[in-house]
Coordinates of C-alpha atoms in Angstrom, one line a residue:
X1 CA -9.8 80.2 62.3
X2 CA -9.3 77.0 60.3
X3 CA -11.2 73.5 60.7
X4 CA -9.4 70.3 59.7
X5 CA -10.9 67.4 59.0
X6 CA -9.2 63.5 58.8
X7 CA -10.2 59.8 58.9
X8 CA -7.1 58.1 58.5
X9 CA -3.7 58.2 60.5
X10 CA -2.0 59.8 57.0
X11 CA -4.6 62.2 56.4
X12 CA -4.0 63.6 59.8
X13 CA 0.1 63.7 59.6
X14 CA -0.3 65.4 56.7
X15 CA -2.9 67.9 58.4
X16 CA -0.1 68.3 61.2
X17 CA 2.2 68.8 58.4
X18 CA 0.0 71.6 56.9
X19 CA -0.7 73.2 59.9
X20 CA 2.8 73.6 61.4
X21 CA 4.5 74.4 57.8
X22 CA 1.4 77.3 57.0
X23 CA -0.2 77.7 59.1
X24 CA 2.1 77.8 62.4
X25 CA 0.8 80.9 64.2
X26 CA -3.0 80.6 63.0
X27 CA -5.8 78.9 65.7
X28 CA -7.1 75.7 63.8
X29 CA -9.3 73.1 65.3
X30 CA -9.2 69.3 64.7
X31 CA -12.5 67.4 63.6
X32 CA -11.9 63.2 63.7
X33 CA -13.8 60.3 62.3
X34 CA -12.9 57.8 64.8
X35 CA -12.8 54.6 62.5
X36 CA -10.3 52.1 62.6
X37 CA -7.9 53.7 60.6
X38 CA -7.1 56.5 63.1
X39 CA -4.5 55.6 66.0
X40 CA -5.4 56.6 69.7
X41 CA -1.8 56.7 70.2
X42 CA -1.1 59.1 67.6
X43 CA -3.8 61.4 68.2
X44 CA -2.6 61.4 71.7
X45 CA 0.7 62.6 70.8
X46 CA -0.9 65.5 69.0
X47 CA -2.7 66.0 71.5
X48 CA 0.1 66.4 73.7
X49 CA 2.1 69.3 71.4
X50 CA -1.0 71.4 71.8
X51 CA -0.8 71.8 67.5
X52 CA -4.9 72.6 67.6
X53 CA -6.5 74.6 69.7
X54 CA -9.6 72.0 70.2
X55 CA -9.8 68.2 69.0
X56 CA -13.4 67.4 68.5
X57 CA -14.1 63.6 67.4
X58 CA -16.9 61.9 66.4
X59 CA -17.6 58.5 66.8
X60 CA -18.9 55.4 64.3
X61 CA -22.3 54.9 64.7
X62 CA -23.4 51.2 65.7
X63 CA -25.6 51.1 62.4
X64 CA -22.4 51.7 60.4
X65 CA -20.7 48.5 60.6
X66 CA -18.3 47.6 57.9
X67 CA -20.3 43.8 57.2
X68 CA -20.8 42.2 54.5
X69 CA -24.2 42.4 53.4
X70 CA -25.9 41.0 50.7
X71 CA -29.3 40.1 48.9
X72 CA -32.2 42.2 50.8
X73 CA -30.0 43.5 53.4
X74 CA -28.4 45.8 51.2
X75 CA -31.7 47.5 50.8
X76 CA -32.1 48.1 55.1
X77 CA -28.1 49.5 54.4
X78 CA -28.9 52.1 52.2
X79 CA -32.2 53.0 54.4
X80 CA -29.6 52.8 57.5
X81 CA -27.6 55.7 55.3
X82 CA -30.2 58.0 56.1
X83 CA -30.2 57.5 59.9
X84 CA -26.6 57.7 59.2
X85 CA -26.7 61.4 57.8
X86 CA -28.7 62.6 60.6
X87 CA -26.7 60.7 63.3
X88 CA -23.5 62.6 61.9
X89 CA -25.4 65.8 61.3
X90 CA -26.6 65.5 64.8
X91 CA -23.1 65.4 66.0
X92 CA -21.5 68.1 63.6
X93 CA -24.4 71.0 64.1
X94 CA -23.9 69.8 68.4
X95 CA -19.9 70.8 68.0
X96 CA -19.9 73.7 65.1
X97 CA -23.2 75.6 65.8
X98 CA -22.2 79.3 65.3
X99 CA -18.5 78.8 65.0
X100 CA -16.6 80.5 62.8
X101 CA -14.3 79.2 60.4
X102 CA -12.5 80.7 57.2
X103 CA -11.1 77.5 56.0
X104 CA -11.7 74.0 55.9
X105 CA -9.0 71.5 55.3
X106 CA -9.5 68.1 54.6
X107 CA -7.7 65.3 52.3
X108 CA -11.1 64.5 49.5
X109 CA -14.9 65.0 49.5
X110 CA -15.3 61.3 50.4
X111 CA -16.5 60.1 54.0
X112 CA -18.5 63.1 55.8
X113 CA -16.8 66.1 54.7
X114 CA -19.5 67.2 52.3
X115 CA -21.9 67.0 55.0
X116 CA -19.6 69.1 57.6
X117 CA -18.8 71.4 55.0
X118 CA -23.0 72.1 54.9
X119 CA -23.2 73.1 58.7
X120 CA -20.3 74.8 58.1
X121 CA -21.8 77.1 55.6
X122 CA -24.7 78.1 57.8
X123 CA -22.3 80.4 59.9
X124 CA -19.5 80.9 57.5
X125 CA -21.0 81.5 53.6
X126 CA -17.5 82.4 52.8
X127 CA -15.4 79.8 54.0
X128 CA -12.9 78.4 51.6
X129 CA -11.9 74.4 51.5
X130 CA -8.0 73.7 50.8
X131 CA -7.0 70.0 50.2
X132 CA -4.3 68.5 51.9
X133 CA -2.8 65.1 50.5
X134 CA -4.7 62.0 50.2
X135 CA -2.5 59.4 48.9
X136 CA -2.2 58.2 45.7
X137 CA -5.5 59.9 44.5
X138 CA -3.8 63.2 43.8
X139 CA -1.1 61.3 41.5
X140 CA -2.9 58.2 39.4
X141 CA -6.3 59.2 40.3
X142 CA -8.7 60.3 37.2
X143 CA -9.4 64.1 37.1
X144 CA -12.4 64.3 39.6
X145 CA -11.4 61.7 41.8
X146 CA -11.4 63.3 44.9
X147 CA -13.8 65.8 44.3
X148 CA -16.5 62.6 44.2
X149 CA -18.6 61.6 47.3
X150 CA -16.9 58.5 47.6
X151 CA -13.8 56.6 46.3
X152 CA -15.7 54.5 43.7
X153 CA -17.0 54.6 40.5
X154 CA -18.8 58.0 39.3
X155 CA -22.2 56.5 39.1
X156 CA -22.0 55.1 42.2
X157 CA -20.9 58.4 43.7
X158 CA -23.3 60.1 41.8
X159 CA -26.5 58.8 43.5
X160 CA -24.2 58.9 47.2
X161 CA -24.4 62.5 46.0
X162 CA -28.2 62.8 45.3
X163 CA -29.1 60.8 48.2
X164 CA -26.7 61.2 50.9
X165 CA -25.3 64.2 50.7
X166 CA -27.8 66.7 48.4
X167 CA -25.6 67.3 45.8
X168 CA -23.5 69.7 47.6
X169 CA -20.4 68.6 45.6
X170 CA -20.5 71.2 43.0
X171 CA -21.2 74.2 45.4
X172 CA -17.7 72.9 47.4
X173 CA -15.7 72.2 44.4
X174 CA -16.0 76.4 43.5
X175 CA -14.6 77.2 46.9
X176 CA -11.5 75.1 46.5
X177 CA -8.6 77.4 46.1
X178 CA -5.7 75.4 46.7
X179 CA -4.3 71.8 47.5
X180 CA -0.6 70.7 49.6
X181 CA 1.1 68.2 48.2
X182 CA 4.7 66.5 48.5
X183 CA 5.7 66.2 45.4
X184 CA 3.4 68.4 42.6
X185 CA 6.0 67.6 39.6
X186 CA 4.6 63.8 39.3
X187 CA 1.2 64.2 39.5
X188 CA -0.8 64.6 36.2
X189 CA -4.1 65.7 38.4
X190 CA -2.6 69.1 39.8
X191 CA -0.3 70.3 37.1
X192 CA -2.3 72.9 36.4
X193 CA -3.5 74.1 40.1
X194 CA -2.0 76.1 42.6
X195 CA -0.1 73.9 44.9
X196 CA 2.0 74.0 48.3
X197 CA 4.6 71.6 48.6
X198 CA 4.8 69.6 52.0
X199 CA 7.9 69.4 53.3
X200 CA 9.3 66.0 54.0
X201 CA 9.8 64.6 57.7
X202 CA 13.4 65.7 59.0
X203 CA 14.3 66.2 62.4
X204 CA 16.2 69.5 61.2
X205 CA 13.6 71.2 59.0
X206 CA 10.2 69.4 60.0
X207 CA 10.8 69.4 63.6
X208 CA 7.6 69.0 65.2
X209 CA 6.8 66.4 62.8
X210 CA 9.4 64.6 63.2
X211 CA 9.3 64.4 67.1
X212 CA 5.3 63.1 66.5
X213 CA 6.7 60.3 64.0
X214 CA 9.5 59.1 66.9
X215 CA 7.0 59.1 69.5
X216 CA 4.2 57.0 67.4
X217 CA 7.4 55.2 66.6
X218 CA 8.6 53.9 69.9
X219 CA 6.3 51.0 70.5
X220 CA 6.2 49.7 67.3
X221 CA 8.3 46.3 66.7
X222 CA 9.9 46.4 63.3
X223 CA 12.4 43.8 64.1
X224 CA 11.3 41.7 61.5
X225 CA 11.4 44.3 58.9
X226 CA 14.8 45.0 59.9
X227 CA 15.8 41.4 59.7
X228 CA 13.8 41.1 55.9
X229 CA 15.3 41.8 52.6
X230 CA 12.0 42.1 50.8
X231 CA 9.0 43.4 51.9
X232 CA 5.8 42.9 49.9
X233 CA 3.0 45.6 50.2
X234 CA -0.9 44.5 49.5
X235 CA -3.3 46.8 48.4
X236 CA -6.3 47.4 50.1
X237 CA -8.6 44.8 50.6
X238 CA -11.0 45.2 47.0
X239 CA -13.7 43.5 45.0
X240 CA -12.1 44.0 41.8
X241 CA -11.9 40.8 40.0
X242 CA -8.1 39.4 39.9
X243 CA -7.1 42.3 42.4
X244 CA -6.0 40.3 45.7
X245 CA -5.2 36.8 43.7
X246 CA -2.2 38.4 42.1
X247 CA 0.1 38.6 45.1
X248 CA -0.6 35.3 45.6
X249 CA 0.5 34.5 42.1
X250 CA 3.4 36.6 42.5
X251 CA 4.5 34.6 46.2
X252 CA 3.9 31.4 44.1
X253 CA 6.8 31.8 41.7
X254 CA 9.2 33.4 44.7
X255 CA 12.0 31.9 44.7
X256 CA 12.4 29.8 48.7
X257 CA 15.3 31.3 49.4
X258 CA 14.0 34.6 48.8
X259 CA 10.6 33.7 50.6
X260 CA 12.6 33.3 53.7
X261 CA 13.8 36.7 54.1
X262 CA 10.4 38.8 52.9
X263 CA 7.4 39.6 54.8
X264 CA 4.0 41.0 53.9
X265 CA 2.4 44.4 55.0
X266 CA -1.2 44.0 54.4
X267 CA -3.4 47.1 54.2
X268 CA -4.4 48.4 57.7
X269 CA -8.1 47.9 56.1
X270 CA -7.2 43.7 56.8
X271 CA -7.1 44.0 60.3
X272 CA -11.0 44.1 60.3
X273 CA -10.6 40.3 58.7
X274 CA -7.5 38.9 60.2
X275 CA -6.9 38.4 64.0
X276 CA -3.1 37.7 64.0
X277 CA -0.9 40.6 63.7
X278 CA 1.9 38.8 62.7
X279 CA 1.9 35.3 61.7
X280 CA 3.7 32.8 60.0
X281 CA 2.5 31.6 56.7
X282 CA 2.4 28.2 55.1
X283 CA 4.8 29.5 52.8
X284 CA 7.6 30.6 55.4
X285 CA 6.4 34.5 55.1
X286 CA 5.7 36.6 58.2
X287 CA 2.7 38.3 57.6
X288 CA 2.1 41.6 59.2
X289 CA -1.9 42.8 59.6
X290 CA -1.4 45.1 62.3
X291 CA -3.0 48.5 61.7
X292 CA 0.0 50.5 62.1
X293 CA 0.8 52.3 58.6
X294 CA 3.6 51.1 56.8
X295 CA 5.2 54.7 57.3
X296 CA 5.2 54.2 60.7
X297 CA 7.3 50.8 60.9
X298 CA 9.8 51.9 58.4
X299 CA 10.5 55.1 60.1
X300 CA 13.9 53.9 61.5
X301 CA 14.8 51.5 59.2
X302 CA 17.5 51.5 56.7
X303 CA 16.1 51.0 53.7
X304 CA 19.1 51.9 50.4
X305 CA 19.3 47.9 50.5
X306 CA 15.9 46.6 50.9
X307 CA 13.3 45.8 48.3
X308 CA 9.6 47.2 48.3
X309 CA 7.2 44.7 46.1
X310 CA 4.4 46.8 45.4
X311 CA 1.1 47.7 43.1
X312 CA -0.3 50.7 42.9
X313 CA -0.3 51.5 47.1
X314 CA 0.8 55.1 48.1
X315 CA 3.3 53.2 50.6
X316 CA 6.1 53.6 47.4
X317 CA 4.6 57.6 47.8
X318 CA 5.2 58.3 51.1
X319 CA 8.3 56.5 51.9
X320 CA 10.4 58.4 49.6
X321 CA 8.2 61.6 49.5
X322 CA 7.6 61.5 53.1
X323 CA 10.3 59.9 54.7
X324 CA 13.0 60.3 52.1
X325 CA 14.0 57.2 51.5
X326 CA 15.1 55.1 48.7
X327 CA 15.0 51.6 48.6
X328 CA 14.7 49.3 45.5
X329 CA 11.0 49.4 44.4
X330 CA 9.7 46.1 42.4
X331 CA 6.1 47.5 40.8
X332 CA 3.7 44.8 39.6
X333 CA 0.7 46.9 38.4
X334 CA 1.8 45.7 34.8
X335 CA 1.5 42.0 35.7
X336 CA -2.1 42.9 36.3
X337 CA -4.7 41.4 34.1
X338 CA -7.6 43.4 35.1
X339 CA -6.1 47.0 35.0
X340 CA -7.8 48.9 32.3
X341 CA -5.4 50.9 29.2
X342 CA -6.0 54.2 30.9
X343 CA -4.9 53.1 34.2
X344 CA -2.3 52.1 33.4
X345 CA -1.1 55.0 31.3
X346 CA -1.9 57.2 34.4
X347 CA 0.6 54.8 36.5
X348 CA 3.1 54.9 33.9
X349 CA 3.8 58.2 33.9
X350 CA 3.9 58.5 37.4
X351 CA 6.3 55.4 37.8
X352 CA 8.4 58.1 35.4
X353 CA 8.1 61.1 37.0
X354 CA 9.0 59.2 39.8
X355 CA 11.9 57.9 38.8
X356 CA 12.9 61.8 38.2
X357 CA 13.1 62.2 42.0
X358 CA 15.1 58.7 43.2
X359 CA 18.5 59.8 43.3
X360 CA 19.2 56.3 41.3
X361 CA 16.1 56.0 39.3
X362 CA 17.3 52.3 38.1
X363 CA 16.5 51.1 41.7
X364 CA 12.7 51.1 40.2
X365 CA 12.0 48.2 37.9
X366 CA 8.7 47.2 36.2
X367 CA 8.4 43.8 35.0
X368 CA 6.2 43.1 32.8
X369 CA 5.1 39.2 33.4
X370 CA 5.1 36.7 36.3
X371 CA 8.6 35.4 34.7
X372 CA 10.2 38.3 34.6
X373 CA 9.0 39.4 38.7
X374 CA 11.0 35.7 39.1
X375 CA 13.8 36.7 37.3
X376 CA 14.4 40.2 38.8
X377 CA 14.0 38.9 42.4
X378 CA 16.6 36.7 41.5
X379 CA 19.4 39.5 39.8
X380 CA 18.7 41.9 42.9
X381 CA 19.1 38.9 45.3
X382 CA 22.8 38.5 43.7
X383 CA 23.4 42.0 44.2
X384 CA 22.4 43.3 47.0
X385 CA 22.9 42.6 50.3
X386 CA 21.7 43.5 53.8

């Protein structure tokens, strides 16, 4: 029997991807961390196809609340981490005691996976881990990325290791055997591992998946993507100096016209700061903060003529890896100040192994400065229309 495990609406179409593409006749149960970033809607619709044979979730726990905190409080958060651990390992032994598993899938060793994957092992010493997709990790992310405790940097997830979850990193890293990606050819990380390609969603040879993407689809309002030309992704809300302030530098030299007819996804991670889903901004743009993935809006829209403004976000990813289709892409990570040499060498060659699967790879364009974002807005503009 095979366990997955997800925290995120993507994570969990990819596991749905995996599961009916590899493992179609074999019983696998469901394990979710009910945070914000996982639809009720969606799971309800997997629910409904009967894909796993059980869906176990666990909740947040009320001393896990995503707050700023600083000065001495950071001190009580790291002693709530603690009460945190045994809360979840509370929860885990109550579901898994004496089940048996021979795999566990899940998308990185972030969140609580290394501490599932140590109940786990009490009944199952033999069980294997496979990794299913997690974004843009498995393509610009350094070597180890995933394999750390937490998406941050080593240090950091070093003593989250020691402390939080025993150091159990090194013992799951040797049972690893295999990861499912969509697209193994542009990603430097994996070149070298064995891989299984995940098919993209297509009503003819995804079916399943593609009936769960129309039904998650159906009450979502993307009339004003429809109606937009150019649609500007934000990255995920971060602390990184200059991260956030350059979208705002890029919107300042945006042409009006062009300003008009755009509107801004911001990360489902901004919904815990914003309380309009859509609004108007000061500067004519619709913004858009409503939790929904970007994947999920654009899953009927047309996009050969629109424009994607975008970083470093695995939106540009999915929607031509996952939904297969092409739009004009506008990347900006080169504008960034802060981004360090190696970075950006890691982005560049996947902006060009990328560009090997567009059909019309010149529909991705890279400027280089804040002048040159102004004038490419302005050439597509007079050459493309709606």
């Amino acid at each position: 029997m095979i366990l997955f495990f997800a925290w995120t609406d993507i994570q969990l179409i990819n596991c749905v991807n995996t599961k009916c593409n590899y493992y179609k006749t074999e019983s696998a149960d469901l394990l979710l961390y009910n945070c914000v970033r996982v639809s009720e809607r969606l799971v309800e619709i997997i629910r409904r196809k009967k894909i796993f044979s059980n869906i176990y979730t666990i909740e947040v726990p009320d001393l896990y609340k995503e707050n700023k905190k600083t000065g001495i409080s950071k001190i009580f958060l790291f002693l709530n981490r603690f009460k945190q651990r045994k809360y979840f390992l509370e929860e885990i032994n109550h579901i898994f005691t004496k089940k048996k598993y021979e795999i566990f899938i899940v998308a990185a060793f972030w969140s609580e996976t290394l501490n599932i994957f140590r109940c786990l092992r009490k009944y199952n010493k033999e069980i294997f881990i496979e990794i299913v997709e997690e974004g843009m990790a498995n393509y610009d992310g350094s070597k180890n990325w995933i394999f750390r405790t937490a998406p941050a940097s080593n240090i950091e997830s070093i003593i989250r290791g020691l402390f939080y979850c025993r150091n159990l990193g090194i013992t799951a890293k040797r049972r690893v055997r295999c990861f499912y990606l969509y697209r193994q050819e542009i990603s430097w990380t994996h070149l070298s591992d064995k891989v299984h390609k995940l098919p993209v969603v297509s009503k003819k040879n995804n079916p399943v998946l593609y009936e769960i993407f129309e039904a998650w689809h159906e009450i979502t309002d993307d009339s004003l993507y429809r109606k937009s030309k150019y649609i500007f992704i934000a990255d995920a809300p971060c602390y990184k100096k200059n991260s956030q302030d350059i979208l705002k530098d890029l919107i300042k030299v945006t042409p009006q016209i062009i300003k008009e007819n755009s509107i801004i996804k911001l990360h489902p991670l901004y919904s815990t700061y914003i309380k309009e889903n859509v609004a108007l901004s000061e500067e004519k743009m619709w913004i858009d903060s409503r939790e929904a993935p970007i994947e999920t809006i654009l899953f009927q829209c047309d996009m050969d003529h629109k424009v994607l403004i975008i970083n470093r976000s695995s939106s540009l990813l999915y929607v031509k890896c996952m939904l297969d289709k092409e739009p004009y892409v506008v990347l900006t990570y080169k504008i960034q100040p802060h981004y360090e040499k190696e970075e950006k060498e890691r982005f560049d060659y996947f902006v060009t192994k990328l560009k090997g699967v567009f059909e019309n790879p010149n529909k991705i364009i890279i400027p280089g400065t804040l002048e040159d974002f102004q004038i490419v807005l302005k050439t597509i503009d007079r050459n493309i229309t709606l």
